[in-house]
PDB file of C-alpha atoms in Angstrom:
ATOM      1  CA  UNK A   1     -10.324  21.061   4.446  1.00  0.00           C
ATOM      2  CA  UNK A   2      -6.594  20.718   3.808  1.00  0.00           C
ATOM      3  CA  UNK A   3      -5.264  17.169   3.668  1.00  0.00           C
ATOM      4  CA  UNK A   4      -2.215  16.073   5.620  1.00  0.00           C
ATOM      5  CA  UNK A   5       0.581  14.421   3.588  1.00  0.00           C
ATOM      6  CA  UNK A   6      -0.226  10.908   4.864  1.00  0.00           C
ATOM      7  CA  UNK A   7      -3.916  11.469   4.176  1.00  0.00           C
ATOM      8  CA  UNK A   8      -3.007  12.204   0.565  1.00  0.00           C
ATOM      9  CA  UNK A   9      -1.275   8.850   0.192  1.00  0.00           C
ATOM     10  CA  UNK A  10      -4.154   6.946   1.831  1.00  0.00           C
ATOM     11  CA  UNK A  11      -6.730   8.567  -0.460  1.00  0.00           C
ATOM     12  CA  UNK A  12      -4.632   7.909  -3.570  1.00  0.00           C
ATOM     13  CA  UNK A  13      -4.111   4.336  -2.369  1.00  0.00           C
ATOM     14  CA  UNK A  14      -7.877   3.898  -2.121  1.00  0.00           C
ATOM     15  CA  UNK A  15      -8.243   4.987  -5.740  1.00  0.00           C
ATOM     16  CA  UNK A  16      -6.233   1.966  -6.886  1.00  0.00           C
ATOM     17  CA  UNK A  17      -9.086  -0.345  -5.878  1.00  0.00           C
ATOM     18  CA  UNK A  18     -11.854  -1.007  -8.384  1.00  0.00           C
ATOM     19  CA  UNK A  19     -15.419  -1.896  -7.498  1.00  0.00           C
ATOM     20  CA  UNK A  20     -15.641  -5.680  -7.286  1.00  0.00           C
ATOM     21  CA  UNK A  21     -11.912  -6.233  -6.726  1.00  0.00           C
ATOM     22  CA  UNK A  22     -10.726  -8.938  -4.365  1.00  0.00           C
ATOM     23  CA  UNK A  23      -8.010  -7.222  -2.339  1.00  0.00           C
ATOM     24  CA  UNK A  24      -5.651  -8.522   0.335  1.00  0.00           C
ATOM     25  CA  UNK A  25      -4.595  -5.991   2.953  1.00  0.00           C
ATOM     26  CA  UNK A  26      -2.961  -5.792   6.350  1.00  0.00           C
ATOM     27  CA  UNK A  27      -3.531  -3.256   9.073  1.00  0.00           C
ATOM     28  CA  UNK A  28      -2.220   0.295   9.002  1.00  0.00           C
ATOM     29  CA  UNK A  29      -2.473   2.648   6.052  1.00  0.00           C
ATOM     30  CA  UNK A  30      -3.438  -0.104   3.538  1.00  0.00           C
ATOM     31  CA  UNK A  31      -6.479  -1.015   5.615  1.00  0.00           C
ATOM     32  CA  UNK A  32      -7.529   2.626   5.853  1.00  0.00           C
ATOM     33  CA  UNK A  33      -7.213   2.926   2.069  1.00  0.00           C
ATOM     34  CA  UNK A  34      -9.242  -0.212   1.422  1.00  0.00           C
ATOM     35  CA  UNK A  35     -11.975   0.813   3.866  1.00  0.00           C
ATOM     36  CA  UNK A  36     -12.167   4.260   2.271  1.00  0.00           C
ATOM     37  CA  UNK A  37     -12.539   2.662  -1.171  1.00  0.00           C
ATOM     38  CA  UNK A  38     -15.452   0.563   0.117  1.00  0.00           C
ATOM     39  CA  UNK A  39     -17.166   3.642   1.512  1.00  0.00           C
ATOM     40  CA  UNK A  40     -16.780   5.656  -1.704  1.00  0.00           C
ATOM     41  CA  UNK A  41     -16.292   4.381  -5.254  1.00  0.00           C
ATOM     42  CA  UNK A  42     -15.844   0.625  -4.645  1.00  0.00           C
ATOM     43  CA  UNK A  43     -18.640  -0.621  -2.353  1.00  0.00           C
ATOM     44  CA  UNK A  44     -18.364  -4.063  -3.923  1.00  0.00           C
ATOM     45  CA  UNK A  45     -14.673  -4.506  -3.146  1.00  0.00           C
ATOM     46  CA  UNK A  46     -14.011  -7.611  -1.050  1.00  0.00           C
ATOM     47  CA  UNK A  47     -11.259  -7.452   1.563  1.00  0.00           C
ATOM     48  CA  UNK A  48      -9.168 -10.429   2.596  1.00  0.00           C
ATOM     49  CA  UNK A  49      -6.925 -10.198   5.656  1.00  0.00           C
ATOM     50  CA  UNK A  50      -3.810 -12.373   5.644  1.00  0.00           C
ATOM     51  CA  UNK A  51      -4.816 -13.891   9.004  1.00  0.00           C
ATOM     52  CA  UNK A  52      -7.803 -15.468   7.230  1.00  0.00           C
ATOM     53  CA  UNK A  53     -10.598 -12.972   7.848  1.00  0.00           C
ATOM     54  CA  UNK A  54     -12.775 -12.897   4.724  1.00  0.00           C
ATOM     55  CA  UNK A  55     -14.879  -9.933   3.596  1.00  0.00           C
ATOM     56  CA  UNK A  56     -15.211  -8.060   6.915  1.00  0.00           C
ATOM     57  CA  UNK A  57     -17.136  -4.859   7.593  1.00  0.00           C
ATOM     58  CA  UNK A  58     -14.326  -3.143   9.467  1.00  0.00           C
ATOM     59  CA  UNK A  59     -15.114  -0.904  12.438  1.00  0.00           C
ATOM     60  CA  UNK A  60     -12.663   1.727  13.756  1.00  0.00           C
ATOM     61  CA  UNK A  61      -9.753   1.254  14.164  1.00  0.00           C
ATOM     62  CA  UNK A  62      -7.891  -2.082  14.062  1.00  0.00           C
ATOM     63  CA  UNK A  63      -4.234  -2.122  15.096  1.00  0.00           C
ATOM     64  CA  UNK A  64      -3.280  -5.696  14.107  1.00  0.00           C
ATOM     65  CA  UNK A  65      -4.434  -8.533  11.860  1.00  0.00           C
ATOM     66  CA  UNK A  66      -5.964 -10.289  14.887  1.00  0.00           C
ATOM     67  CA  UNK A  67      -7.808  -7.244  16.247  1.00  0.00           C
ATOM     68  CA  UNK A  68     -11.510  -8.175  16.721  1.00  0.00           C
ATOM     69  CA  UNK A  69     -12.507  -4.875  15.088  1.00  0.00           C
ATOM     70  CA  UNK A  70     -11.049  -6.286  11.889  1.00  0.00           C
ATOM     71  CA  UNK A  71     -13.323  -9.334  12.130  1.00  0.00           C
ATOM     72  CA  UNK A  72     -16.649  -7.511  12.411  1.00  0.00           C
ATOM     73  CA  UNK A  73     -19.272  -8.822  10.004  1.00  0.00           C
ATOM     74  CA  UNK A  74     -16.833 -11.151   8.235  1.00  0.00           C
ATOM     75  CA  UNK A  75     -18.158 -13.884   5.955  1.00  0.00           C
ATOM     76  CA  UNK A  76     -15.579 -16.271   7.409  1.00  0.00           C
ATOM     77  CA  UNK A  77     -12.916 -16.355  10.086  1.00  0.00           C
ATOM     78  CA  UNK A  78     -10.497 -18.592   8.243  1.00  0.00           C
ATOM     79  CA  UNK A  79      -6.786 -19.209   8.451  1.00  0.00           C
ATOM     80  CA  UNK A  80      -3.497 -17.949   7.082  1.00  0.00           C
ATOM     81  CA  UNK A  81      -3.411 -21.031   4.863  1.00  0.00           C
ATOM     82  CA  UNK A  82      -6.815 -20.207   3.376  1.00  0.00           C
ATOM     83  CA  UNK A  83      -5.941 -16.573   2.683  1.00  0.00           C
ATOM     84  CA  UNK A  84      -2.485 -17.117   1.226  1.00  0.00           C
ATOM     85  CA  UNK A  85      -2.695 -20.677  -0.083  1.00  0.00           C
ATOM     86  CA  UNK A  86      -6.343 -20.875  -1.056  1.00  0.00           C
ATOM     87  CA  UNK A  87      -6.637 -17.421  -2.624  1.00  0.00           C
ATOM     88  CA  UNK A  88      -3.359 -15.575  -3.220  1.00  0.00           C
ATOM     89  CA  UNK A  89      -1.183 -18.470  -4.401  1.00  0.00           C
ATOM     90  CA  UNK A  90      -3.963 -19.646  -6.728  1.00  0.00           C
ATOM     91  CA  UNK A  91      -3.960 -16.246  -8.443  1.00  0.00           C
ATOM     92  CA  UNK A  92      -7.473 -15.310  -7.331  1.00  0.00           C
ATOM     93  CA  UNK A  93      -6.504 -12.014  -5.696  1.00  0.00           C
ATOM     94  CA  UNK A  94      -5.748  -9.223  -8.166  1.00  0.00           C
ATOM     95  CA  UNK A  95      -4.454  -6.511  -5.839  1.00  0.00           C
ATOM     96  CA  UNK A  96      -2.266  -6.706  -2.766  1.00  0.00           C
ATOM     97  CA  UNK A  97      -1.364  -3.791  -0.513  1.00  0.00           C
ATOM     98  CA  UNK A  98       2.072  -3.762   1.096  1.00  0.00           C
ATOM     99  CA  UNK A  99       4.389  -1.591   3.141  1.00  0.00           C
ATOM    100  CA  UNK A 100       8.037  -2.033   4.011  1.00  0.00           C
ATOM    101  CA  UNK A 101      11.083  -0.535   5.604  1.00  0.00           C
ATOM    102  CA  UNK A 102      12.858  -0.253   2.245  1.00  0.00           C
ATOM    103  CA  UNK A 103      11.716  -0.166  -1.381  1.00  0.00           C
ATOM    104  CA  UNK A 104      14.445  -0.157  -4.018  1.00  0.00           C
ATOM    105  CA  UNK A 105      14.538   1.063  -7.606  1.00  0.00           C
ATOM    106  CA  UNK A 106      13.207  -2.276  -8.903  1.00  0.00           C
ATOM    107  CA  UNK A 107      10.307  -2.320  -6.415  1.00  0.00           C
ATOM    108  CA  UNK A 108      11.796  -5.001  -4.199  1.00  0.00           C
ATOM    109  CA  UNK A 109      10.727  -4.682  -0.559  1.00  0.00           C
ATOM    110  CA  UNK A 110      12.764  -5.227   2.591  1.00  0.00           C
ATOM    111  CA  UNK A 111      10.860  -5.788   5.821  1.00  0.00           C
ATOM    112  CA  UNK A 112      13.372  -8.190   7.378  1.00  0.00           C
ATOM    113  CA  UNK A 113      16.565  -6.422   8.447  1.00  0.00           C
ATOM    114  CA  UNK A 114      18.047  -2.933   8.133  1.00  0.00           C
ATOM    115  CA  UNK A 115      21.518  -2.001   9.421  1.00  0.00           C
ATOM    116  CA  UNK A 116      21.649  -5.128  11.554  1.00  0.00           C
ATOM    117  CA  UNK A 117      18.284  -4.475  13.186  1.00  0.00           C
ATOM    118  CA  UNK A 118      15.740  -7.284  12.896  1.00  0.00           C
ATOM    119  CA  UNK A 119      12.300  -6.224  11.655  1.00  0.00           C
ATOM    120  CA  UNK A 120       8.984  -8.136  11.690  1.00  0.00           C
ATOM    121  CA  UNK A 121       9.726  -9.949   8.425  1.00  0.00           C
ATOM    122  CA  UNK A 122       7.510 -11.124   5.606  1.00  0.00           C
ATOM    123  CA  UNK A 123       4.258 -12.342   7.092  1.00  0.00           C
ATOM    124  CA  UNK A 124       2.234 -12.795   3.917  1.00  0.00           C
ATOM    125  CA  UNK A 125       4.078 -10.092   1.971  1.00  0.00           C
ATOM    126  CA  UNK A 126       6.250 -12.474  -0.060  1.00  0.00           C
ATOM    127  CA  UNK A 127       3.196 -14.465  -1.158  1.00  0.00           C
ATOM    128  CA  UNK A 128       1.402 -11.264  -2.147  1.00  0.00           C
ATOM    129  CA  UNK A 129       4.354  -9.853  -4.121  1.00  0.00           C
ATOM    130  CA  UNK A 130       4.951 -13.214  -5.785  1.00  0.00           C
ATOM    131  CA  UNK A 131       1.391 -14.078  -6.820  1.00  0.00           C
ATOM    132  CA  UNK A 132      -0.786 -10.956  -7.149  1.00  0.00           C
ATOM    133  CA  UNK A 133      -0.895  -9.237 -10.535  1.00  0.00           C
ATOM    134  CA  UNK A 134      -0.877  -5.763  -8.977  1.00  0.00           C
ATOM    135  CA  UNK A 135       0.875  -4.573  -5.837  1.00  0.00           C
ATOM    136  CA  UNK A 136       0.294  -1.169  -4.269  1.00  0.00           C
ATOM    137  CA  UNK A 137       2.967  -0.061  -1.810  1.00  0.00           C
ATOM    138  CA  UNK A 138       2.037   2.700   0.627  1.00  0.00           C
ATOM    139  CA  UNK A 139       4.892   4.387   2.480  1.00  0.00           C
ATOM    140  CA  UNK A 140       6.171   7.713   3.718  1.00  0.00           C
ATOM    141  CA  UNK A 141       8.739   9.194   1.349  1.00  0.00           C
ATOM    142  CA  UNK A 142      12.114   9.290   3.120  1.00  0.00           C
ATOM    143  CA  UNK A 143      15.550   8.831   1.620  1.00  0.00           C
ATOM    144  CA  UNK A 144      16.377   5.933   3.949  1.00  0.00           C
ATOM    145  CA  UNK A 145      13.286   4.081   2.729  1.00  0.00           C
ATOM    146  CA  UNK A 146      14.307   4.244  -0.942  1.00  0.00           C
ATOM    147  CA  UNK A 147      17.824   2.808  -1.436  1.00  0.00           C
ATOM    148  CA  UNK A 148      19.138   1.849  -4.863  1.00  0.00           C
ATOM    149  CA  UNK A 149      19.158  -1.787  -3.677  1.00  0.00           C
ATOM    150  CA  UNK A 150      17.485  -3.297  -0.647  1.00  0.00           C
ATOM    151  CA  UNK A 151      19.877  -4.750   1.888  1.00  0.00           C
ATOM    152  CA  UNK A 152      17.609  -7.806   1.996  1.00  0.00           C
ATOM    153  CA  UNK A 153      14.817  -8.734  -0.406  1.00  0.00           C
ATOM    154  CA  UNK A 154      11.839  -9.905   1.624  1.00  0.00           C
ATOM    155  CA  UNK A 155       9.278  -9.525  -1.165  1.00  0.00           C
ATOM    156  CA  UNK A 156      10.215  -9.575  -4.861  1.00  0.00           C
ATOM    157  CA  UNK A 157       9.455  -6.801  -7.263  1.00  0.00           C
ATOM    158  CA  UNK A 158      11.637  -7.115 -10.349  1.00  0.00           C
ATOM    159  CA  UNK A 159      14.698  -8.431  -8.479  1.00  0.00           C
ATOM    160  CA  UNK A 160      17.843  -7.237 -10.297  1.00  0.00           C
ATOM    161  CA  UNK A 161      16.098  -5.706 -13.292  1.00  0.00           C
ATOM    162  CA  UNK A 162      14.035  -6.446 -16.414  1.00  0.00           C
ATOM    163  CA  UNK A 163      13.468 -10.126 -17.127  1.00  0.00           C
ATOM    164  CA  UNK A 164      14.700 -11.397 -13.772  1.00  0.00           C
ATOM    165  CA  UNK A 165      11.254 -11.875 -12.300  1.00  0.00           C
ATOM    166  CA  UNK A 166      10.294 -14.225 -15.140  1.00  0.00           C
ATOM    167  CA  UNK A 167      13.612 -16.101 -14.776  1.00  0.00           C
ATOM    168  CA  UNK A 168      12.729 -16.715 -11.136  1.00  0.00           C
ATOM    169  CA  UNK A 169       9.447 -18.317 -12.235  1.00  0.00           C
ATOM    170  CA  UNK A 170       7.241 -15.455 -11.111  1.00  0.00           C
ATOM    171  CA  UNK A 171       4.338 -14.025 -13.097  1.00  0.00           C
ATOM    172  CA  UNK A 172       3.879 -10.514 -14.506  1.00  0.00           C
ATOM    173  CA  UNK A 173       3.413  -7.728 -12.003  1.00  0.00           C
ATOM    174  CA  UNK A 174       2.340  -4.118 -12.022  1.00  0.00           C
ATOM    175  CA  UNK A 175       3.614  -2.022  -9.123  1.00  0.00           C
ATOM    176  CA  UNK A 176       2.435   1.336  -7.850  1.00  0.00           C
ATOM    177  CA  UNK A 177       4.280   3.023  -5.014  1.00  0.00           C
ATOM    178  CA  UNK A 178       2.197   5.755  -3.408  1.00  0.00           C
ATOM    179  CA  UNK A 179       3.979   8.130  -1.033  1.00  0.00           C
ATOM    180  CA  UNK A 180       3.260  11.495   0.502  1.00  0.00           C
ATOM    181  CA  UNK A 181       5.302  13.090  -2.315  1.00  0.00           C
ATOM    182  CA  UNK A 182       4.501  11.146  -5.478  1.00  0.00           C
ATOM    183  CA  UNK A 183       3.297   8.070  -7.305  1.00  0.00           C
ATOM    184  CA  UNK A 184       5.885   5.760  -8.890  1.00  0.00           C
ATOM    185  CA  UNK A 185       5.082   2.887 -11.239  1.00  0.00           C
ATOM    186  CA  UNK A 186       6.866  -0.068 -12.810  1.00  0.00           C
ATOM    187  CA  UNK A 187       6.181  -3.095 -14.980  1.00  0.00           C
ATOM    188  CA  UNK A 188       9.345  -5.203 -15.328  1.00  0.00           C
ATOM    189  CA  UNK A 189      11.424  -2.044 -15.033  1.00  0.00           C
ATOM    190  CA  UNK A 190      12.851   0.465 -12.613  1.00  0.00           C
ATOM    191  CA  UNK A 191      10.381   2.742 -10.883  1.00  0.00           C
ATOM    192  CA  UNK A 192       9.253   5.829 -12.796  1.00  0.00           C
ATOM    193  CA  UNK A 193       7.636   8.858 -11.174  1.00  0.00           C
ATOM    194  CA  UNK A 194       4.287   9.315 -12.917  1.00  0.00           C
ATOM    195  CA  UNK A 195       2.558  11.845 -10.663  1.00  0.00           C
ATOM    196  CA  UNK A 196       3.321  14.342  -7.910  1.00  0.00           C
ATOM    197  CA  UNK A 197       1.215  14.924  -4.848  1.00  0.00           C
ATOM    198  CA  UNK A 198      -0.385  18.380  -4.547  1.00  0.00           C
ATOM    199  CA  UNK A 199       2.298  20.834  -3.483  1.00  0.00           C
ATOM    200  CA  UNK A 200       5.196  18.393  -4.021  1.00  0.00           C
ATOM    201  CA  UNK A 201       8.031  19.039  -6.469  1.00  0.00           C
ATOM    202  CA  UNK A 202      10.355  16.877  -8.513  1.00  0.00           C
ATOM    203  CA  UNK A 203      13.229  18.322  -6.502  1.00  0.00           C
ATOM    204  CA  UNK A 204      11.689  17.127  -3.247  1.00  0.00           C
ATOM    205  CA  UNK A 205      11.287  13.628  -4.691  1.00  0.00           C
ATOM    206  CA  UNK A 206      14.924  13.508  -5.808  1.00  0.00           C
ATOM    207  CA  UNK A 207      16.165  14.860  -2.484  1.00  0.00           C
ATOM    208  CA  UNK A 208      14.288  12.162  -0.574  1.00  0.00           C
ATOM    209  CA  UNK A 209      15.128   9.183  -2.800  1.00  0.00           C
ATOM    210  CA  UNK A 210      18.340   7.156  -2.553  1.00  0.00           C
ATOM    211  CA  UNK A 211      18.423   6.502  -6.301  1.00  0.00           C
ATOM    212  CA  UNK A 212      17.645   8.723  -9.280  1.00  0.00           C
ATOM    213  CA  UNK A 213      14.221   7.738 -10.614  1.00  0.00           C
ATOM    214  CA  UNK A 214      13.057   8.486 -14.116  1.00  0.00           C
ATOM    215  CA  UNK A 215      10.196  10.935 -14.512  1.00  0.00           C
ATOM    216  CA  UNK A 216       7.361  10.426 -16.982  1.00  0.00           C
ATOM    217  CA  UNK A 217       7.331  12.804 -19.925  1.00  0.00           C
ATOM    218  CA  UNK A 218       3.794  13.810 -19.006  1.00  0.00           C
ATOM    219  CA  UNK A 219       3.901  14.212 -15.236  1.00  0.00           C
ATOM    220  CA  UNK A 220       0.476  14.295 -13.600  1.00  0.00           C
ATOM    221  CA  UNK A 221      -0.599  15.892 -10.347  1.00  0.00           C
ATOM    222  CA  UNK A 222      -2.676  13.698  -8.052  1.00  0.00           C
ATOM    223  CA  UNK A 223      -6.183  15.018  -7.509  1.00  0.00           C
ATOM    224  CA  UNK A 224      -6.544  16.278  -3.940  1.00  0.00           C
ATOM    225  CA  UNK A 225      -9.073  14.516  -1.702  1.00  0.00           C
ATOM    226  CA  UNK A 226     -12.593  15.890  -1.797  1.00  0.00           C
ATOM    227  CA  UNK A 227     -14.241  16.985   1.481  1.00  0.00           C
ATOM    228  CA  UNK A 228     -16.252  13.767   1.790  1.00  0.00           C
ATOM    229  CA  UNK A 229     -13.151  11.573   1.469  1.00  0.00           C
ATOM    230  CA  UNK A 230     -11.454  13.523   4.254  1.00  0.00           C
ATOM    231  CA  UNK A 231     -14.590  13.467   6.407  1.00  0.00           C
ATOM    232  CA  UNK A 232     -14.857   9.690   6.098  1.00  0.00           C
ATOM    233  CA  UNK A 233     -11.191   9.223   6.875  1.00  0.00           C
ATOM    234  CA  UNK A 234     -11.261  11.499   9.907  1.00  0.00           C
ATOM    235  CA  UNK A 235     -14.706  10.854  11.370  1.00  0.00           C
ATOM    236  CA  UNK A 236     -15.549   7.250  10.471  1.00  0.00           C
ATOM    237  CA  UNK A 237     -12.385   5.324   9.561  1.00  0.00           C
ATOM    238  CA  UNK A 238      -9.815   6.675  12.029  1.00  0.00           C
ATOM    239  CA  UNK A 239     -11.685   9.003  14.391  1.00  0.00           C
ATOM    240  CA  UNK A 240      -9.222   8.409  17.264  1.00  0.00           C
ATOM    241  CA  UNK A 241      -6.240   9.407  15.070  1.00  0.00           C
ATOM    242  CA  UNK A 242      -4.580   6.028  15.613  1.00  0.00           C
ATOM    243  CA  UNK A 243      -2.668   6.380  12.335  1.00  0.00           C
ATOM    244  CA  UNK A 244      -2.708  10.172  12.126  1.00  0.00           C
ATOM    245  CA  UNK A 245      -1.439  11.497  15.471  1.00  0.00           C
ATOM    246  CA  UNK A 246      -0.384  14.673  13.672  1.00  0.00           C
ATOM    247  CA  UNK A 247      -4.087  15.580  13.482  1.00  0.00           C
ATOM    248  CA  UNK A 248      -4.168  15.783  17.276  1.00  0.00           C
ATOM    249  CA  UNK A 249      -1.281  18.243  17.201  1.00  0.00           C
ATOM    250  CA  UNK A 250      -3.416  20.523  15.103  1.00  0.00           C
TER     251      UNK A 250
END
């Protein structure tokens, strides 16, 4: 089976979760990645939903953080305050999954306003970016999504550059940006391309990025999904192609 570009980024996103991790996710591609991790290499991963749903057994395929399918088998139906205040802000959640309309060279995220158009805003994203020790950003790789500087910083990465996060009183952070073209990483620095997706090239990354990222000296290629990962994604996690309408076109 050949993976679609967005399937590649979901599978690689799932690989960022370790067995036993406490992970906060929203709906969309991050939820698919977290559910795939639970069904493969990280059965002990515990999911927290920013709306307050704790440790659910997700059934296909939620479309919002208040979708009942997201609440199936949960240990607790809590509150936003419990998820963000009781867990994230206390530093108990290691990994947070985020998306955004823009991600700049210092891993800041804009989900508030682009070109005068109002977007949904932060939700719990600012809390996650401010208090988790690792953030994984899943997004399609388009030039408009990767400006040199975000027009508005909704969720902080490394703000204006090295050292600025600490000056703002925020703790250390490791960022991974997983796209359908590559993986980029940063720790108190600008984003560096560390791996390419199967079939992607450095030229394609540069062409679709609004800044010029550094490339690691030893550039890896992401392992393609195995048949079981794709089967789970297609048949059990998103069988109706809610997040992969391009599969229907095939």
